[in-house]
GROMACS .gro file of C-alpha atoms in nm:
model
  314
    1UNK     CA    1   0.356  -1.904   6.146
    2UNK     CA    2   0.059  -2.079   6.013
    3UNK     CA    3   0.084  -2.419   5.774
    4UNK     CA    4  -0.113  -2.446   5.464
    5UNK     CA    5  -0.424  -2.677   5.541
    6UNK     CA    6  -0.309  -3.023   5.550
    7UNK     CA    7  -0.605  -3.190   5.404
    8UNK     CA    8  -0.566  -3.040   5.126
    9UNK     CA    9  -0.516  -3.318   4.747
   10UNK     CA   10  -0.212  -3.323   4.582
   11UNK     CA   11  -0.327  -2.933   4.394
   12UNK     CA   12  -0.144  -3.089   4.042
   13UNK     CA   13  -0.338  -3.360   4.008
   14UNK     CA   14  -0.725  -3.162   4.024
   15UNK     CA   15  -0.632  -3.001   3.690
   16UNK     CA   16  -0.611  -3.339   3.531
   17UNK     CA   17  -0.917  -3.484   3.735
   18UNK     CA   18  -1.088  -3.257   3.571
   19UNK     CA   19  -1.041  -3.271   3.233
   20UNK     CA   20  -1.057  -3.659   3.260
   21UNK     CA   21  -1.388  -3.651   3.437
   22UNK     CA   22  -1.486  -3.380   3.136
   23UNK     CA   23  -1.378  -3.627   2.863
   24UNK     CA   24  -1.451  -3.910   3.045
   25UNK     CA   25  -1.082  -4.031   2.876
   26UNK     CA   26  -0.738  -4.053   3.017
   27UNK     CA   27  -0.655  -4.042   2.654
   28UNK     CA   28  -0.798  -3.714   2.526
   29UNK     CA   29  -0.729  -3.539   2.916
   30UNK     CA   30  -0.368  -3.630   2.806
   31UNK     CA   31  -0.418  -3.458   2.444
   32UNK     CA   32  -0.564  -3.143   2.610
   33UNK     CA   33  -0.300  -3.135   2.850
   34UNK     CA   34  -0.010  -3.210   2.660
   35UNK     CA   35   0.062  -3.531   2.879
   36UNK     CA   36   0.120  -3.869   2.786
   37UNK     CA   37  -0.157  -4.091   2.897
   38UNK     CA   38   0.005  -4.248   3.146
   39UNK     CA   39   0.111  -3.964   3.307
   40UNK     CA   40  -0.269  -3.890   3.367
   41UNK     CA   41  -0.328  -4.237   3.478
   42UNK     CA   42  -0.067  -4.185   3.759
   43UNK     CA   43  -0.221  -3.831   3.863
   44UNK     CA   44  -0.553  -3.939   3.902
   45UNK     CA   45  -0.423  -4.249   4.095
   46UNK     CA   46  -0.241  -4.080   4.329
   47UNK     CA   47  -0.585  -3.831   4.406
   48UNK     CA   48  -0.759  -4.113   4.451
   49UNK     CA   49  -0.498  -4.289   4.723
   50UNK     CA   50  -0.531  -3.934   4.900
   51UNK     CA   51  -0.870  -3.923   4.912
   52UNK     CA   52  -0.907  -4.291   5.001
   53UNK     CA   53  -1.144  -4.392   4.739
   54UNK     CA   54  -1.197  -4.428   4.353
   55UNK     CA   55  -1.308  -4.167   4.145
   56UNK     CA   56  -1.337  -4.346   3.836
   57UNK     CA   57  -1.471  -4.743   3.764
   58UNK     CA   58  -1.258  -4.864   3.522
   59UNK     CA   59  -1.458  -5.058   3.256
   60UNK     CA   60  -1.382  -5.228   2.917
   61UNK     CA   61  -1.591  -5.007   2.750
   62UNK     CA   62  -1.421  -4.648   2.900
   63UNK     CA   63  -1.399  -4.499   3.172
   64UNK     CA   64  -1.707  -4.382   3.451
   65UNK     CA   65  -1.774  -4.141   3.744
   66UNK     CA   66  -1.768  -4.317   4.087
   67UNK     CA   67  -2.091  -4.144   4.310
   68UNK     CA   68  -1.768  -3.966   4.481
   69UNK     CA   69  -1.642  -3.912   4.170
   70UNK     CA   70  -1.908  -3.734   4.066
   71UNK     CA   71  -1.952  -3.493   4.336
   72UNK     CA   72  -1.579  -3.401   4.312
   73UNK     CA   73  -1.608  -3.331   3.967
   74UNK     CA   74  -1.878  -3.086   4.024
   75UNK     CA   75  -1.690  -2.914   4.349
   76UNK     CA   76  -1.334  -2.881   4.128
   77UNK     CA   77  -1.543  -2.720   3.845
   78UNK     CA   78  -1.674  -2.506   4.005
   79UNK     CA   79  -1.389  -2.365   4.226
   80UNK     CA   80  -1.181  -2.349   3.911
   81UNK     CA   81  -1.457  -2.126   3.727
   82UNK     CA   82  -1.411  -1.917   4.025
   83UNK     CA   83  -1.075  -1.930   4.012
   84UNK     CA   84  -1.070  -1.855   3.625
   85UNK     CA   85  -1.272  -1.551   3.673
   86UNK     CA   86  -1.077  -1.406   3.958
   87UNK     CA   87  -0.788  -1.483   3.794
   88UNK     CA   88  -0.912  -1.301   3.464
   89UNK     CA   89  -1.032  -1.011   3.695
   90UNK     CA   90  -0.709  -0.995   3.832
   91UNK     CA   91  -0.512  -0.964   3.553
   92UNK     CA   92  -0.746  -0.702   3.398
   93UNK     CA   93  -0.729  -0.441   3.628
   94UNK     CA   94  -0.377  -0.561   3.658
   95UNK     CA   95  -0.391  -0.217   3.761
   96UNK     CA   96  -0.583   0.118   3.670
   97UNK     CA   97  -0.278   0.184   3.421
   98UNK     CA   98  -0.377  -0.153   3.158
   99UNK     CA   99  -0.625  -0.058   2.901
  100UNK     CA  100  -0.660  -0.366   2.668
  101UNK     CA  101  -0.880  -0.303   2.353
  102UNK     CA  102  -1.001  -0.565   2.120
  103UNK     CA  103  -1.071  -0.488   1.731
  104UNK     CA  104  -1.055  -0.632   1.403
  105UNK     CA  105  -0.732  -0.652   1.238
  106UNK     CA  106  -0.844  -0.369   0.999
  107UNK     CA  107  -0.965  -0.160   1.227
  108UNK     CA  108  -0.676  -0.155   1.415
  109UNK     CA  109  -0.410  -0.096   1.171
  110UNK     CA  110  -0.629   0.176   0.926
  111UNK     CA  111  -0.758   0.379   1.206
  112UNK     CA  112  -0.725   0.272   1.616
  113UNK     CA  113  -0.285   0.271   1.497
  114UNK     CA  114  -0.391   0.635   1.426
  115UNK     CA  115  -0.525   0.737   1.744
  116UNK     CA  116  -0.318   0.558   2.011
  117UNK     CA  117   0.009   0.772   1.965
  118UNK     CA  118  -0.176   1.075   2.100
  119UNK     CA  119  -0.402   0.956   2.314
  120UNK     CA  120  -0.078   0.799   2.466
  121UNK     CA  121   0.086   1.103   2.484
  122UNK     CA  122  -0.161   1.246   2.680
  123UNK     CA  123  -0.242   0.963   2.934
  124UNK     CA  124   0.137   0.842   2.929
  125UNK     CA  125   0.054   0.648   3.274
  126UNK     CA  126  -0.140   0.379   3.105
  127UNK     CA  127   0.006   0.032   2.920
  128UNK     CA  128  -0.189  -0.018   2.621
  129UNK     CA  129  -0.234  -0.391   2.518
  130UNK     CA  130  -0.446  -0.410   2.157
  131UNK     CA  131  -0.615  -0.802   2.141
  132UNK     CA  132  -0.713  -0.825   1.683
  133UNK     CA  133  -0.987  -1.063   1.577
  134UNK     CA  134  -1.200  -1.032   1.338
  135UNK     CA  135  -1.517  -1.097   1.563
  136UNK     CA  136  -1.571  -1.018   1.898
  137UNK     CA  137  -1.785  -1.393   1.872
  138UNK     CA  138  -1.415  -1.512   1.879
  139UNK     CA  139  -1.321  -1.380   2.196
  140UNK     CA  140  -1.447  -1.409   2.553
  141UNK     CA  141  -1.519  -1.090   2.738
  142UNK     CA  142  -1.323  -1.100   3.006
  143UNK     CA  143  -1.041  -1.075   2.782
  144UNK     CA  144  -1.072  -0.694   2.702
  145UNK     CA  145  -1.198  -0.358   2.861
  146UNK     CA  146  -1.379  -0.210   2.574
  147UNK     CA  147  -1.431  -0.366   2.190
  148UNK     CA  148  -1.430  -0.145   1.841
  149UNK     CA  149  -1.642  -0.338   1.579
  150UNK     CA  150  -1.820  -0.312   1.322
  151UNK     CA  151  -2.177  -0.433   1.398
  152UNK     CA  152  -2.560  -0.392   1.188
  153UNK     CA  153  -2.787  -0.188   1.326
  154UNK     CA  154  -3.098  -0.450   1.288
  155UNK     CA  155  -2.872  -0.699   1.510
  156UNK     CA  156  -2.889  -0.750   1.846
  157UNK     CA  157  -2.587  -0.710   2.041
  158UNK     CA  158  -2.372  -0.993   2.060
  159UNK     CA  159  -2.401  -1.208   2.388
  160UNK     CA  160  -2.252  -1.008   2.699
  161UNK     CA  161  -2.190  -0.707   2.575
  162UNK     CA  162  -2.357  -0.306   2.535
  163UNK     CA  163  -2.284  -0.124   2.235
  164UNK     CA  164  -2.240   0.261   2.173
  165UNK     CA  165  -2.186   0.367   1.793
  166UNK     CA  166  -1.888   0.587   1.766
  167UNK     CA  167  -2.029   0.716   1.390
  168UNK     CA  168  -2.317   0.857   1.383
  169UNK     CA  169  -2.355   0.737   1.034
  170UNK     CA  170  -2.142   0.597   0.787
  171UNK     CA  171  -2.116   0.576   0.412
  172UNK     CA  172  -1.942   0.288   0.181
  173UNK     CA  173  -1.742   0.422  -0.050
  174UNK     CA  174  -1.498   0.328  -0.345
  175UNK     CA  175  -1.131   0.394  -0.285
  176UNK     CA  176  -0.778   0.397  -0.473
  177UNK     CA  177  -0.431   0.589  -0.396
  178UNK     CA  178  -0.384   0.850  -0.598
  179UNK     CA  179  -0.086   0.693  -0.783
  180UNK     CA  180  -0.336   0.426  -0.912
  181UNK     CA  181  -0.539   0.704  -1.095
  182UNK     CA  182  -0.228   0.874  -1.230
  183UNK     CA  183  -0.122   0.572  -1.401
  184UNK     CA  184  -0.483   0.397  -1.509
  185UNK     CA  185  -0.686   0.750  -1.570
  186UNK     CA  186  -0.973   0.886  -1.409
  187UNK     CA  187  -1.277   0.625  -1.369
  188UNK     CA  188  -1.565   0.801  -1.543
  189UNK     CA  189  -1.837   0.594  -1.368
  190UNK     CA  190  -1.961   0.193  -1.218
  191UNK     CA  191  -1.941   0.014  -1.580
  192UNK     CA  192  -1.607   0.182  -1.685
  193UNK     CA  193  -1.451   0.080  -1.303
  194UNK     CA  194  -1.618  -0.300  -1.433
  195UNK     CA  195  -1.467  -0.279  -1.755
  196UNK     CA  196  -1.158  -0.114  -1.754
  197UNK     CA  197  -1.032  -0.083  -1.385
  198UNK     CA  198  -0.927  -0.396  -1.078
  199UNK     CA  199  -1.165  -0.460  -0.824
  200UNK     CA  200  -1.033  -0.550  -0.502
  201UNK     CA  201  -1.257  -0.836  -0.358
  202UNK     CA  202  -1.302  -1.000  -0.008
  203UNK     CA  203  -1.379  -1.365  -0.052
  204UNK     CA  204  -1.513  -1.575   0.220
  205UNK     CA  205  -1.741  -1.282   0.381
  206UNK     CA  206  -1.916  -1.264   0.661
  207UNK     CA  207  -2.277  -1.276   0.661
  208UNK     CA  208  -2.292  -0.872   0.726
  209UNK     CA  209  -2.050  -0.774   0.490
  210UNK     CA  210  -2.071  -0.570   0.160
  211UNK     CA  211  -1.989  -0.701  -0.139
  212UNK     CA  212  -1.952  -0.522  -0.451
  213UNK     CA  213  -2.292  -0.661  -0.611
  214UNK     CA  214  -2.484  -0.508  -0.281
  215UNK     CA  215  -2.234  -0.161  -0.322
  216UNK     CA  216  -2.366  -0.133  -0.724
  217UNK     CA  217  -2.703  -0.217  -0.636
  218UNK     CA  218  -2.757   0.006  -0.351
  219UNK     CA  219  -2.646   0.293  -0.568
  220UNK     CA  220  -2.850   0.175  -0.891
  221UNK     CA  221  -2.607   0.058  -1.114
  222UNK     CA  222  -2.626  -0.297  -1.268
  223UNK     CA  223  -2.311  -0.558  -1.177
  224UNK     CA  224  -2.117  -0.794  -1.364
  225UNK     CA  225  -1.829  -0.963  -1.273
  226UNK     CA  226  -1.507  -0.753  -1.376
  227UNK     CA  227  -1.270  -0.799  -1.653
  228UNK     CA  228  -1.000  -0.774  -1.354
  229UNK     CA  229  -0.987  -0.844  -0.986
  230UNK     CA  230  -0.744  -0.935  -0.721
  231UNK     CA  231  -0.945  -1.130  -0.478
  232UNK     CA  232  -0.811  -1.241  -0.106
  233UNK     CA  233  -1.044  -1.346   0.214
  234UNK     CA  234  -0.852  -1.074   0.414
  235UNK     CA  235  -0.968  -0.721   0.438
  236UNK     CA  236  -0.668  -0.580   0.538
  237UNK     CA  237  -0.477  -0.702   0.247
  238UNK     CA  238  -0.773  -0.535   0.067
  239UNK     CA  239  -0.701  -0.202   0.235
  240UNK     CA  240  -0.291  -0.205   0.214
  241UNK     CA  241  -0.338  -0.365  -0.145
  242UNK     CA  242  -0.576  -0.009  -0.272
  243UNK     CA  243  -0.279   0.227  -0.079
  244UNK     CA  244  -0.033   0.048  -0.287
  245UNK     CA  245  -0.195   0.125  -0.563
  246UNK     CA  246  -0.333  -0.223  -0.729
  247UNK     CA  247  -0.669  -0.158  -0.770
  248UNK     CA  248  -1.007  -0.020  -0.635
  249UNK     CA  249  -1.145  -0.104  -0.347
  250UNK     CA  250  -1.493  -0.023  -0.106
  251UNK     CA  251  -1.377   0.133   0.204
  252UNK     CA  252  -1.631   0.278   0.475
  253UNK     CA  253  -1.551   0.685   0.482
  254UNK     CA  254  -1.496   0.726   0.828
  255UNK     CA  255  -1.279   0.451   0.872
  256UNK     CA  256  -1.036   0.595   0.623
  257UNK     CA  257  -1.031   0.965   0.701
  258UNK     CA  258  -0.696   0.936   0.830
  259UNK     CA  259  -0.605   0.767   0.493
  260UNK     CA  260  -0.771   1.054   0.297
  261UNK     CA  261  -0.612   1.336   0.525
  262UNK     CA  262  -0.277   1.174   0.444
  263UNK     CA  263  -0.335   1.089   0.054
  264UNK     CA  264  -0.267   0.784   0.072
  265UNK     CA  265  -0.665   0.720  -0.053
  266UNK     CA  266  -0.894   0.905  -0.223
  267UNK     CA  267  -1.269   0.840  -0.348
  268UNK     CA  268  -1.226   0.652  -0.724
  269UNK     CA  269  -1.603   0.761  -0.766
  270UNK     CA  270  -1.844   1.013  -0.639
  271UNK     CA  271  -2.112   0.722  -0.555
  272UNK     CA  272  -2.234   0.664  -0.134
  273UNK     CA  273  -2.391   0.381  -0.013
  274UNK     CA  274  -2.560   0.443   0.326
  275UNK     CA  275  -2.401   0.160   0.538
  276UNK     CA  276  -2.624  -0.044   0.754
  277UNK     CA  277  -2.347  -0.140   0.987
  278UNK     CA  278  -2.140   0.117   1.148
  279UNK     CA  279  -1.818   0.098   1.399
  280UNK     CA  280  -1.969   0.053   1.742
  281UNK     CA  281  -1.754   0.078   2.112
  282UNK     CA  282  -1.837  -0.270   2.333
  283UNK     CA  283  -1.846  -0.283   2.650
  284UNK     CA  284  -1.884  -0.596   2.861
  285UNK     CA  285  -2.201  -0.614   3.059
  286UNK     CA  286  -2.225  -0.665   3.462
  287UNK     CA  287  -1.830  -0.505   3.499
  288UNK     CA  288  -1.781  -0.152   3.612
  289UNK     CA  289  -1.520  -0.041   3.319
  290UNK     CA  290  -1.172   0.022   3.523
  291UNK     CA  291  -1.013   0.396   3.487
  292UNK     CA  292  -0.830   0.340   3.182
  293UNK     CA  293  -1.143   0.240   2.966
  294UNK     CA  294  -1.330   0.536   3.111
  295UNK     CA  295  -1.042   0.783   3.011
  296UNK     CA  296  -1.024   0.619   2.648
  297UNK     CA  297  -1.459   0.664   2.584
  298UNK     CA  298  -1.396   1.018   2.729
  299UNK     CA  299  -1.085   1.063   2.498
  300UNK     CA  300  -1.286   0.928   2.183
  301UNK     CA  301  -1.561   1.188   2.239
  302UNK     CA  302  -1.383   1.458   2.247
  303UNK     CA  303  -1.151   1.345   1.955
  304UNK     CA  304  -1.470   1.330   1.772
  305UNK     CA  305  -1.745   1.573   1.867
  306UNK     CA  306  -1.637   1.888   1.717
  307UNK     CA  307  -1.636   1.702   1.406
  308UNK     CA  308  -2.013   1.585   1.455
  309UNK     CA  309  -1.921   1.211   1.365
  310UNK     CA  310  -1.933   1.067   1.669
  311UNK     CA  311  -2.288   0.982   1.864
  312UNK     CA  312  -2.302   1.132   2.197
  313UNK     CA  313  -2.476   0.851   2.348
  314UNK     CA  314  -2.115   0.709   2.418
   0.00000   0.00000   0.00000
């Protein structure tokens, strides 16, 4: 029975090595390791009595790489990149039966919660894992198989990744449940929804998104800032605020045809606004996709061809 290699440091005390070397700071390595600073005084004292030398001078002014010190530094970084990626790798394929997909909050509660259940049903070998964030700037890639955004068609694709639009087009429309109508009366056009009706607003946008000025623009009609609005810098409160029946709300049409289908939403006005940004699958680049992200861009096709909204370049 073989030993471990003996020469190898004390493998507890590289992690904090590292972040010390990074911050050149026993203080802030302690912050980002949730030790006390002492604690990462001892564990980079005790690498340096294994390895026989210093790693650090010690000066009044902070702290400095040693020429060894230095050369370490480099060598643990980059086996613990390596280690990070395998690790990620790892846990991704964690088999061919994890599928983890990555979307906006939104998205996944108004339309991916929709499709899951069956496509479950019919691939019931496979553990589903869905990762929400608003951007998929916010995330790193190897922390999901395949993304569902919403992305501009005049942008490039975000760093590291390919995109397929699942719409083949997409309109912006205005939305309300049905119970909202019943008890306000039907909205006869843009300036009696301004005057008479509540806007639901998204504050704190992002730089691609719609706001109502762009929505009554884009289909000719003048805007003013409504007698009534509920405003919120979530979109999803947006959404579940309009099926509760509080106000009116733009909603992109595909998005919501699950909404529609159950009457939970319907259009408050006949007006379309061609969207320039439509929902788009992302894939990471340089990673064959495992099995289970295959079967899901297969799945979505077919879910969606026969109804001619989905582009068959996916």
């Amino acid at each position: 029975m073989s030993r471990r290699n003996v020469d190898l440091p004390p493998l507890n005390c590289l992690q904090t090595f590292e972040a010390a070397a990074r911050h050149l700071s026993f203080t802030q390595a302690a912050h980002e390791l949730n030790l006390t600073q002492s604690a990462v005084s001892r564990q980079v004292k005790r690498l340096e009595e294994d390895l026989a030398r210093p790693l650090f001078y010690r000066l009044a002014q902070g702290l400095s790489l040693t020429p060894a010190g230095v050369r370490y530094f480099r060598t643990i970084q980059r086996l613990l990149r390596e280690l990070d990626r395998e690790s990620a790798e790892l846990r991704r394929r964690g088999a061919d039966r994890q599928l983890t997909l990555a979307s906006t909050p939104t998205i996944s509660s108004i339309w991916l919660a929709g499709l899951l259940p069956q496509f479950q049903h019919e691939h019931p070998d496979l553990d589903i894992r869905v990762l929400c964030s608003e951007s998929p700037s916010h995330l790193d890639v190897s922390e999901y198989d395949l993304g569902l955004f919403y992305h501009l068609d005049e942008l490039p694709a975000p760093h590291g990744l390919e995109l397929s639009p699942v719409f083949a087009s997409e309109q912006v429309i205005t939305v309300c449940s049905p119970g909202y109508l019943a008890r306000h009366g039907p909205i006869r056009d843009v300036q009696h929804l301004l005057h008479a009706h509540t806007l639901l607003i998204v504050e704190d946008h992002y730089h691609d998104w719609l706001t109502w000025a762009d929505w009554c623009a884009g289909v000719g009609a003048d805007y003013y800032t409504p007698r009534h609005a509920l405003r919120t810098n979530s979109y999803q409160l947006v959404m579940q605020s309009a099926v509760m029946g509080h106000g009116v709300a733009l909603g992109w049409k595909s998005l919501l045809d699950g909404e529609f289908a159950a009457g939970r939403l319907q259009m408050a006005l006949p007006d379309a606004l061609h969207s320039q940004g439509r929902l788009h699958l992302m894939q990471p680049l340089h990673r064959n996709p495992p099995a289970a992200a295959r079967s899901f861009q297969q799945w979505l096709l077919a879910q969606h061809s026969e109804a001619g909204d989905i582009c068959t370049s996916l």
